[in-house]
XYZ file of C-alpha atoms in Angstrom:
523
model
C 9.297 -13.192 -26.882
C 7.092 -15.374 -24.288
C 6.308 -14.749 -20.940
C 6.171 -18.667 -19.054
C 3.949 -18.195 -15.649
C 5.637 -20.596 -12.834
C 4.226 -19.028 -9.959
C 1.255 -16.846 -8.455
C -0.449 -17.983 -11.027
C -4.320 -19.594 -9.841
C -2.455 -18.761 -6.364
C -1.547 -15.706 -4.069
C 1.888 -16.745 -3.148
C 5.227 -17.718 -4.708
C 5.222 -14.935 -7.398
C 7.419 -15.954 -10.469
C 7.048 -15.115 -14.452
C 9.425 -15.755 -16.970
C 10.315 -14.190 -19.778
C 12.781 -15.287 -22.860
C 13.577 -12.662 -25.051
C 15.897 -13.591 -27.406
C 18.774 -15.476 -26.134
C 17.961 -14.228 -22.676
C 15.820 -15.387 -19.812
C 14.679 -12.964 -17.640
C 12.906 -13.842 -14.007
C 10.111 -11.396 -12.361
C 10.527 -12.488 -9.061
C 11.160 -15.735 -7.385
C 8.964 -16.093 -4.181
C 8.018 -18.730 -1.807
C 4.814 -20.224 -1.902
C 2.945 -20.375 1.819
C -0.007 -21.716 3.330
C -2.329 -24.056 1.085
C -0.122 -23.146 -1.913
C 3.001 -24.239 -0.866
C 0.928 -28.036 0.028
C -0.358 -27.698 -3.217
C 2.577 -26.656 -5.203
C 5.526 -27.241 -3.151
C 8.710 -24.993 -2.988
C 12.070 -27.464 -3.574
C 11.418 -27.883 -7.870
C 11.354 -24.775 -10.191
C 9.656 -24.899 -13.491
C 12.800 -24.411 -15.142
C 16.529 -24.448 -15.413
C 18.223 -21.944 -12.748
C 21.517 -21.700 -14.115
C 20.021 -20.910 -17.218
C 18.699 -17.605 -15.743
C 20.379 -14.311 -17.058
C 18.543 -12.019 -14.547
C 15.993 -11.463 -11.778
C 14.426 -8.543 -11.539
C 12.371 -8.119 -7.995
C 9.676 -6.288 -7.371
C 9.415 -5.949 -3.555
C 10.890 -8.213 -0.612
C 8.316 -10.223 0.912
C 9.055 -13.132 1.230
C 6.207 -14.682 -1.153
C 8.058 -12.292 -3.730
C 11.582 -13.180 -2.928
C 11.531 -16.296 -0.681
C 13.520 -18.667 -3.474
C 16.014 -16.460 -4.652
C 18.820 -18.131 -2.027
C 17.228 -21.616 -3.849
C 17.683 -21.074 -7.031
C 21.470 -19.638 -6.028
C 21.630 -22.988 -4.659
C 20.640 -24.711 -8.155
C 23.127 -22.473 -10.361
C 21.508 -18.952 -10.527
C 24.373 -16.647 -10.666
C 23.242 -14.011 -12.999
C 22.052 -10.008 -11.394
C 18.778 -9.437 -9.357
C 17.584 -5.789 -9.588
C 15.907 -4.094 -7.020
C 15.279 -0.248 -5.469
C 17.396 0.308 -2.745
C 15.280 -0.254 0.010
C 14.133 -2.951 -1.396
C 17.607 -4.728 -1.577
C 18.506 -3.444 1.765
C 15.047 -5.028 3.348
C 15.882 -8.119 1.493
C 19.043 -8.762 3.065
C 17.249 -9.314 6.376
C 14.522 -11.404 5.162
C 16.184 -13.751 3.119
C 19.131 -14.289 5.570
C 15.663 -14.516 8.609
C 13.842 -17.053 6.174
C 17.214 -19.189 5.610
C 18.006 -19.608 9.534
C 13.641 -20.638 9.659
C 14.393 -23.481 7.181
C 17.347 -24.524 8.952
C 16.105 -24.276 12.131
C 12.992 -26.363 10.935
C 15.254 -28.959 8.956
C 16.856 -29.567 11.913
C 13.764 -30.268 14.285
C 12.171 -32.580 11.623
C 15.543 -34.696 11.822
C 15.309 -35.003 15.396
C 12.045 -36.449 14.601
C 13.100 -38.493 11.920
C 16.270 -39.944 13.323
C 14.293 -41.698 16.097
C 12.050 -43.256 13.394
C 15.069 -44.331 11.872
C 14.538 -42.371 8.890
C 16.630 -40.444 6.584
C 17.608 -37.234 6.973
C 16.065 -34.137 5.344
C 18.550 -30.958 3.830
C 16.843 -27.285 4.135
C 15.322 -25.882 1.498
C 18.091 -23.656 1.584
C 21.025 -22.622 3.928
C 22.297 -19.165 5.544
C 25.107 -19.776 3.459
C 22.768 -19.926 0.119
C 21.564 -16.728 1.320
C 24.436 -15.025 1.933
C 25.435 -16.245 -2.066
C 22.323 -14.923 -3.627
C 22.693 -11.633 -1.770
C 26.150 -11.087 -3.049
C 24.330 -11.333 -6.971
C 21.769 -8.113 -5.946
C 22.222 -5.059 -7.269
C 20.286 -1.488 -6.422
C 18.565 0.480 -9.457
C 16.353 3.393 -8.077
C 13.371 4.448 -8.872
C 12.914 6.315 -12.261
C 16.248 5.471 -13.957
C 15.542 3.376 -17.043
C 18.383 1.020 -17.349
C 19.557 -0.959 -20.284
C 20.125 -4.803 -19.425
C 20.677 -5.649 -22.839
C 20.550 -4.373 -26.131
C 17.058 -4.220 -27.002
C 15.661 -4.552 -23.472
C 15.521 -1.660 -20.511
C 14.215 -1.208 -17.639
C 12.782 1.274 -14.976
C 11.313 0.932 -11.405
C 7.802 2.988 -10.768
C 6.923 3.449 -7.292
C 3.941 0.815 -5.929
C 3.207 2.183 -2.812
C 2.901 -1.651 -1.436
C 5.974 -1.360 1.019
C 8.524 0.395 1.350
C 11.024 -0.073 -1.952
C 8.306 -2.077 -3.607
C 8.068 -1.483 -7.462
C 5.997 -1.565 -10.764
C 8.289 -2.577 -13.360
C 8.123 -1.087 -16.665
C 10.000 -2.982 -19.563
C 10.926 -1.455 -23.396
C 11.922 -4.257 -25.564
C 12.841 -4.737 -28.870
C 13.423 -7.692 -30.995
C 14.431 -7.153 -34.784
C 11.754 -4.252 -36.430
C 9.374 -4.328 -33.362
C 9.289 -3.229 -30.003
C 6.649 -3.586 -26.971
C 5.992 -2.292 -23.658
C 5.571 -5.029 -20.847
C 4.526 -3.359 -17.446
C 4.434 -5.787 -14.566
C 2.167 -4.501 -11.303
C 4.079 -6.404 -8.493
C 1.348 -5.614 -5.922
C -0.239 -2.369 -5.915
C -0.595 -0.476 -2.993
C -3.525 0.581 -1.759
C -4.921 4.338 -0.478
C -3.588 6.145 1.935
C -1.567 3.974 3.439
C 0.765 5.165 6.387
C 4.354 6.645 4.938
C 3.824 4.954 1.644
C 3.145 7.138 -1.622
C 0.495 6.525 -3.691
C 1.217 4.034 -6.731
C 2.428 5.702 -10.147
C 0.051 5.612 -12.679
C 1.797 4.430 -15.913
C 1.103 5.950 -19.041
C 0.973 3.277 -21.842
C 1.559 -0.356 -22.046
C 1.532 -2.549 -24.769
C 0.912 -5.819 -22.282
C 0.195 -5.767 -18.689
C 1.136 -8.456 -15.817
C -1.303 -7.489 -12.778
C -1.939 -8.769 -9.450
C -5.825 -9.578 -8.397
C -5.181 -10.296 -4.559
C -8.323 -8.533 -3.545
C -9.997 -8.288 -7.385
C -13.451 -8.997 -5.724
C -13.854 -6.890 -2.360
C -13.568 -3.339 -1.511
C -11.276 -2.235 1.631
C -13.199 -0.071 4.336
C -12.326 4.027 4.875
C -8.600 3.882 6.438
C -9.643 6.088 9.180
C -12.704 3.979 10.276
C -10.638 1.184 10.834
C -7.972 3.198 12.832
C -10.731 4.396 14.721
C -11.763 0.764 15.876
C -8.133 0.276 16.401
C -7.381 2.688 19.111
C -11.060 1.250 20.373
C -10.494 -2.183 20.533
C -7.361 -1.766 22.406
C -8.720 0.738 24.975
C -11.647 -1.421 25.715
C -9.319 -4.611 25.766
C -6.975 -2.779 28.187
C -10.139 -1.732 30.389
C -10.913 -5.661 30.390
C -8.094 -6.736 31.378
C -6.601 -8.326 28.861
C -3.800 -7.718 26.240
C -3.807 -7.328 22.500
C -2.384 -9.978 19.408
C -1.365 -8.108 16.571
C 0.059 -10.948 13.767
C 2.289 -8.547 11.402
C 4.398 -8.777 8.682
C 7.472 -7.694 9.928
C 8.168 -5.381 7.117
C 5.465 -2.947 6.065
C 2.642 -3.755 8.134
C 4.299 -3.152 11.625
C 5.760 -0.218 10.600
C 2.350 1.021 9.629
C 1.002 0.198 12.991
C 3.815 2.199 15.012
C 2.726 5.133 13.159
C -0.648 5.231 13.240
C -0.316 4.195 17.095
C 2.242 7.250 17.211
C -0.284 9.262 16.292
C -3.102 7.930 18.940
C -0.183 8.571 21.682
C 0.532 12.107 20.605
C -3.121 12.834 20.975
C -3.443 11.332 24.098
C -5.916 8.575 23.010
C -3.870 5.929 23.757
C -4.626 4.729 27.381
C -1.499 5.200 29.763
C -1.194 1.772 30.881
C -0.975 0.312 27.598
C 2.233 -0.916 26.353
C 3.277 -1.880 22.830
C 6.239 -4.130 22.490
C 7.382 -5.172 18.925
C 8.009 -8.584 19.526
C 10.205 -10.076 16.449
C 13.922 -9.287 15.907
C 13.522 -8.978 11.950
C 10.512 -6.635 12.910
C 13.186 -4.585 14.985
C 16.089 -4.747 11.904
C 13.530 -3.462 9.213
C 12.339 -0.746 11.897
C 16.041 0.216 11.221
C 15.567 0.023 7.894
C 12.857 2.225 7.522
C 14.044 4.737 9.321
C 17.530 4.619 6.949
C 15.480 4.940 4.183
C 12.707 7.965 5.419
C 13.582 9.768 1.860
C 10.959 7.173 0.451
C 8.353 8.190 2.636
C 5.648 10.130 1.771
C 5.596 13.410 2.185
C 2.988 13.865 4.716
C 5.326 11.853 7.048
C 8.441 13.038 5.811
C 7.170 16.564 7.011
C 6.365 15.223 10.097
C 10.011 14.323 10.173
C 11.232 17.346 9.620
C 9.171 18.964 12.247
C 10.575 16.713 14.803
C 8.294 13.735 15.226
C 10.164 10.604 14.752
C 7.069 8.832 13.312
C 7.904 5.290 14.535
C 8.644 6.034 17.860
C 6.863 6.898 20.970
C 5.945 6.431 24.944
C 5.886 2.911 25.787
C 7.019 1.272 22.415
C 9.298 -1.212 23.572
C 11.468 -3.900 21.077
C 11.747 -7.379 22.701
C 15.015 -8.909 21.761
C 15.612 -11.890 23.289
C 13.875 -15.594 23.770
C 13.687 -14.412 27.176
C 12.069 -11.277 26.882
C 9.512 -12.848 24.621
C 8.868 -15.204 26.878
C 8.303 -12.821 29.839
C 5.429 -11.158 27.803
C 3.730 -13.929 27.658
C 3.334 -14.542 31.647
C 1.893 -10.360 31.004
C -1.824 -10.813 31.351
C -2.627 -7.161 31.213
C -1.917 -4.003 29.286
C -0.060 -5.310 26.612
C -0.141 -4.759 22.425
C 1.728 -7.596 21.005
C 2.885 -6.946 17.486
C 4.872 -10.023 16.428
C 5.468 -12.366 13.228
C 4.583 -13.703 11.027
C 1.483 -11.906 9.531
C -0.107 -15.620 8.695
C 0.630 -17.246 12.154
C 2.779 -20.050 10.069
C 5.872 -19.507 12.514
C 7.890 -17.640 14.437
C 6.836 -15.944 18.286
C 3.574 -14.840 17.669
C 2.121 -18.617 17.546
C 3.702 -18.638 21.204
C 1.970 -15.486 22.370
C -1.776 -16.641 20.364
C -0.825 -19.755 22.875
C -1.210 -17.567 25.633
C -4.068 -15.537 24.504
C -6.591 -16.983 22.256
C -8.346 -18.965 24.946
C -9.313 -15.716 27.637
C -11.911 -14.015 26.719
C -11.102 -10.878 27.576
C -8.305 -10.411 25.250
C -8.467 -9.710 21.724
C -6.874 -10.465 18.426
C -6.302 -8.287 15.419
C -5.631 -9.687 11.598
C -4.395 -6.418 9.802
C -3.560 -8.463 6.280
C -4.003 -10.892 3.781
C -3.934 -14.221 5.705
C -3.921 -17.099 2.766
C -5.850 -20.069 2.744
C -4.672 -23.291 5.058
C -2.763 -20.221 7.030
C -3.160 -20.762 10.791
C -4.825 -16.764 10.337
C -7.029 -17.633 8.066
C -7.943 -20.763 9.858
C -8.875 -18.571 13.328
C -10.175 -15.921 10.809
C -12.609 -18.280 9.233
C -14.470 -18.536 13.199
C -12.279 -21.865 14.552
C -13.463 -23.013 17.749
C -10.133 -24.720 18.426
C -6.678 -24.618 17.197
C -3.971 -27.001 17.775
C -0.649 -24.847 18.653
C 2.325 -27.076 19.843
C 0.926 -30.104 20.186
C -1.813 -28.842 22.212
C -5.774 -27.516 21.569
C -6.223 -24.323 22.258
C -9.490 -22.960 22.671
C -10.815 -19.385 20.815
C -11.909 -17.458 23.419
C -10.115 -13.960 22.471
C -12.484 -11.549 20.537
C -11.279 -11.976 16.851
C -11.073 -8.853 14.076
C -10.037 -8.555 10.810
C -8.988 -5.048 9.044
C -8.885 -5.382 5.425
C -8.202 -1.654 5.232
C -5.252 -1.794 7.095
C -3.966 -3.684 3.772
C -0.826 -2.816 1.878
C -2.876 -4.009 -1.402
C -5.416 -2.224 -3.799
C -8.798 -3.052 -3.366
C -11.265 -3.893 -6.075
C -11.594 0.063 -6.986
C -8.094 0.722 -6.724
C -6.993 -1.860 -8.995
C -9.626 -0.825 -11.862
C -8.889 3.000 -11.431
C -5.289 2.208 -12.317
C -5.752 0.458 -15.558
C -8.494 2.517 -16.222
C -5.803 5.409 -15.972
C -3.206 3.947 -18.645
C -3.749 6.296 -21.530
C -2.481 4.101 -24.213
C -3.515 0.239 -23.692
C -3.009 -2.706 -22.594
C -3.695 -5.128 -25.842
C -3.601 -7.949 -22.705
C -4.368 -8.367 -19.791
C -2.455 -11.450 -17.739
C -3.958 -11.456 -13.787
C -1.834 -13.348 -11.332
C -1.300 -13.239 -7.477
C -5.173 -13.926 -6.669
C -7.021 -16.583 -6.196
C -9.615 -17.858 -8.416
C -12.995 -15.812 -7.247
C -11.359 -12.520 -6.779
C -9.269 -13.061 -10.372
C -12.495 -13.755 -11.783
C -14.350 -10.726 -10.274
C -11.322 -8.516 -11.763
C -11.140 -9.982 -15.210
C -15.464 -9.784 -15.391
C -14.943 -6.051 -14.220
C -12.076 -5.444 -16.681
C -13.561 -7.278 -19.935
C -16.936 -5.252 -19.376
C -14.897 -2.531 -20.440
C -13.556 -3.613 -23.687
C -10.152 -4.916 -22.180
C -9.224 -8.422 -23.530
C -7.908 -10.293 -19.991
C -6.565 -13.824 -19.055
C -6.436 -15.129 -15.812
C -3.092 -16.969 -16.084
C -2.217 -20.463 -15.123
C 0.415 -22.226 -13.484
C 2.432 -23.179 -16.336
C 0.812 -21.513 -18.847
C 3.303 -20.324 -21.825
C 1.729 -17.138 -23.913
C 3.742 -15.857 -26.950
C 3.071 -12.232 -27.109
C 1.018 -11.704 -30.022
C 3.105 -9.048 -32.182
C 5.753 -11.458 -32.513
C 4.277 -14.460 -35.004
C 7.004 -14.110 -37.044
C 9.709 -14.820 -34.469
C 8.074 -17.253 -32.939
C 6.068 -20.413 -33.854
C 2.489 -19.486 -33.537
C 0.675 -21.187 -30.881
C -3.236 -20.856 -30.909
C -4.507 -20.571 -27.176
C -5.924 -23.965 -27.499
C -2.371 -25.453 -27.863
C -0.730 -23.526 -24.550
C 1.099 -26.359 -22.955
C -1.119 -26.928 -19.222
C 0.521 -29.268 -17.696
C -1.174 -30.963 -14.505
C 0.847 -29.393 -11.911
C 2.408 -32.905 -9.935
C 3.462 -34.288 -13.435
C 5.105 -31.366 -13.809
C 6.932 -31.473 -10.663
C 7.576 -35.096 -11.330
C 9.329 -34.191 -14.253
C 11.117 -31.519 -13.080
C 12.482 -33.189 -9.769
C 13.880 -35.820 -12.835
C 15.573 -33.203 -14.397
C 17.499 -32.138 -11.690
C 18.370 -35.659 -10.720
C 20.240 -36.145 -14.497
C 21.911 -32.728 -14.301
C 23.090 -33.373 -10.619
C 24.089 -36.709 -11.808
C 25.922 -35.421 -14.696
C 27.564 -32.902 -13.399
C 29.365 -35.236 -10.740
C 30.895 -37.748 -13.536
C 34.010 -37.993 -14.791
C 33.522 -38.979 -18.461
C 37.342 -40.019 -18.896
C 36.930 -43.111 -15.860
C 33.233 -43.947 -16.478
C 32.534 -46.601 -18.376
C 29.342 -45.592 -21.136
C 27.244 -48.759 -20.160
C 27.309 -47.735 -16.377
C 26.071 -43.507 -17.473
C 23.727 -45.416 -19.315
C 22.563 -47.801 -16.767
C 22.249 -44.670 -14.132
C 20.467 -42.882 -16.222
C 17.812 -45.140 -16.373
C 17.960 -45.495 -12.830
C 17.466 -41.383 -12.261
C 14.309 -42.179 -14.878
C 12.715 -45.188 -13.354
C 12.364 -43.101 -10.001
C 8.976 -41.889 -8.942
């Protein structure tokens, strides 16, 4: 057995770890990369073979967990993905939302191209792809272990990240020995609205963990809703309207209920308006509600009592271009609550447009924004931003709630390891970048637990298994420098495409031969 890290590994984004056990190759997520990671590492090459993947098993649905499932269905993947039911059921809106985005972007960079007389570009994938790799999903709920294959099982543990999201334990056996390989996803943090707290796990042989926030500690929950209901009181009294970005799914959903519960105390002021400004945000609204069982039981209670916890007096959905649009010729009274949660795309770039140069309105970051992210670029205390085509001035009052985030902090993170009874013998820290895995791993190791911050393409034979493996000392891990890799990847592809189009019975050798070389010889 080896576990082969191709993704959210020295990043945040585009989690992705693979494991060959046996004759089988099992994939722990397949996400997109975004912001400075997806310059840096790009999304079109894999670090391996799709077809040759048996199964995915999926921890969550964001998109930076599940963004390149509909590519690698594109490139041959046509084994199972496994995922809770809400899970699955949130993915089919994402995916088939993040498809139509790359499309629709293909498209506008083609415009572009064909008056420079350029070729074309394809999408990284299609709605069509989409709509393939959905078909391949299949729901396993939450404590039902479930044999893949002989020697290897499975069970789902809830996260509390998001709704659906999952820690993954794994019971394998190869010949005499067996192992237990638990794999974090992301970890939820405290207290977070209609989310459970995650399940602590009991023993674990080896350990896959995120580090997103390894090295800082998240503020009391309530403070922050506190200066939530403040801010947009004040804002309203000023005159001005309120920018929420959000994650469509988990973050807004969050935000409805806390706001729910400002309304029902009569805290919210009367002229303020909250409009849910993203379609996908409106479809996994749907979802959630479908899916209450998985709430906590705080809010499930609630429920039951009669308060529908994501709804309330002047919570409007926009729909439409249109109405989108008209909200952003609204200069007073209004929360905003649109997508995406980094200000990469979608409406809520239009409605920062609008916004971020008058100083008397206000914007709100409520989650992780990634490095090179247009979020984390306003975050960081830009003076300007260029939305459009045009320089926008920051005017608006900026915040930033950490607390309001669906991960573990620094504490959280170390009181769940700390509470696995039996284990880990390792350690592997992904999805963080390199200052707060560090922080984790020097927190972690000062208690006696041997931890690796893992690399992006690092390949680690699990230890117990030197006799079914060659040995490889740590010193010999194959690093590869990450654009030779994609170099030689992209190459790859090129001679399998190529060979799977000819027709060995009407092709002479010496012309395979000759393009072959020519696939080679490309840069």
């Amino acid at each position: 057995m080896r576990i082969e890290f191709s993704g959210a590994a020295g990043t945040v984004t585009g989690s992705s770890h693979l494991l060959r056990v046996k004759d089988k190759r099992i994939l722990l997520d397949c996400g997109l990369y975004q912001g400075k990671d997806e310059k840096d590492r790009g999304n079109d090459v894999f670090a391996f073979i799709p077809s040759t993947i048996d199964y995915l098993i999926l921890s969550h649905a964001h998109i930076d967990h599940s963004g390149r499932i509909p590519l690698l269905y594109k490139r041959g993947f046509r084994g199972k993905v496994f995922a809770t039911p809400p899970a699955k059921a949130l993915s089919e809106i994402l995916l088939m939302d993040s498809a139509f985005i790359h499309e629709q972007d293909a498209e506008w960079e083609n415009k572009k191209r064909q008056r420079k007389g350029l070729d074309p570009v394809e999408p990284l994938y299609t709605v069509k792809d989409a709509e393939g790799a959905l078909t391949l999903f299949e729901a396993i709920d939450f404590n039902q272990r479930t044999v893949l294959f002989p020697g290897f099982e499975m069970q789902f543990l809830e996260a509390g990240h998001m709704l659906g999201a999952a820690i993954t334990e794994l019971f394998i056996q190869e010949e005499e020995r067996k192992v237990k390989l638990v794999y974090t996803g992301d970890l939820g943090n405290q207290g977070i609205p209609l989310m459970k707290e995650p399940v602590e796990v009991e023993e674990a042989d080896f350990l896959i963990m995120e580090s997103t926030y390894g090295n800082r500690l998240h503020p009391d929950n309530k403070t922050e809703h506190e200066e939530l209901i403040k801010i947009i009181n004040e804002t309203y009294r000023k005159g001005g309207n309120v920018i929420i970005p959000s994650f469509a799914v988990g973050r807004t959903q969050e935000l409805l209920y806390i706001l729910n519960e400002f309304q029902e105390a009569g805290r919210l002021e009367r002229g303020v308006k909250v409009y849910v400004d993203s379609p996908l945000a409106s479809k996994s609204t749907q979802i959630f509600k479908e899916y209450s069982r998985y709430f906590d039981e705080e809010s499930q209670e609630r429920m039951r009592r009669g308060d529908h916890v994501l709804e309330f007096r002047n919570l409007f959905f926009t729909e439409s271009v249109e109405d989108s649009m008209e909200l952003n010729r609204t200069k007073k009274g209004c929360v905003i609550i649109s997508a995406s949660g980094m200000a990469t795309a979608g409406r809520i770039r239009h409605h920062l447009k609008h916004n971020l140069w008058r100083a008397e309105c206000s914007v709100i970051f409520v989650g992780y924004q990634a490095e090179g992210s247009l979020g984390r670029i306003i975050q960081d205390g830009a003076k300007t931003v260029n939305l459009f085509g045009e320089d926008i001035a920051v005017h608006a009052k900026i915040y930033s709630f950490s607390g309001l985030s669906g991960h573990a902090d620094r504490r959280g993170l170390y009181n769940w390891v700390k509470a696995i009874r039996k284990g880990p013998k390792e350690i592997f820290l992904t999805h963080g970048d390199l200052s707060a895995a560090t922080a984790l791993k020097e927190l972690l190791s000062g208690d006696g637990y041997n931890v690796r911050i893992a690399k992006d393409g690092d390949i680690v034979p699990i230890r117990d298994y030197v006799k079914l493996v060659p040995k490889i000392e740590e010193t010999d891990l194959e690093k590869t420098a990450v654009a030779t890799a994609l170099s030689r990847l992209r190459k790859k592809e090129e001679l399998i495409k190529y060979i799977e189009t000819v027709d060995f019975t009407k092709v002479d050798t010496d012309e395979i031969l000759k393009d072959i070389s020519d696939v080679l010889k490309k840069q």
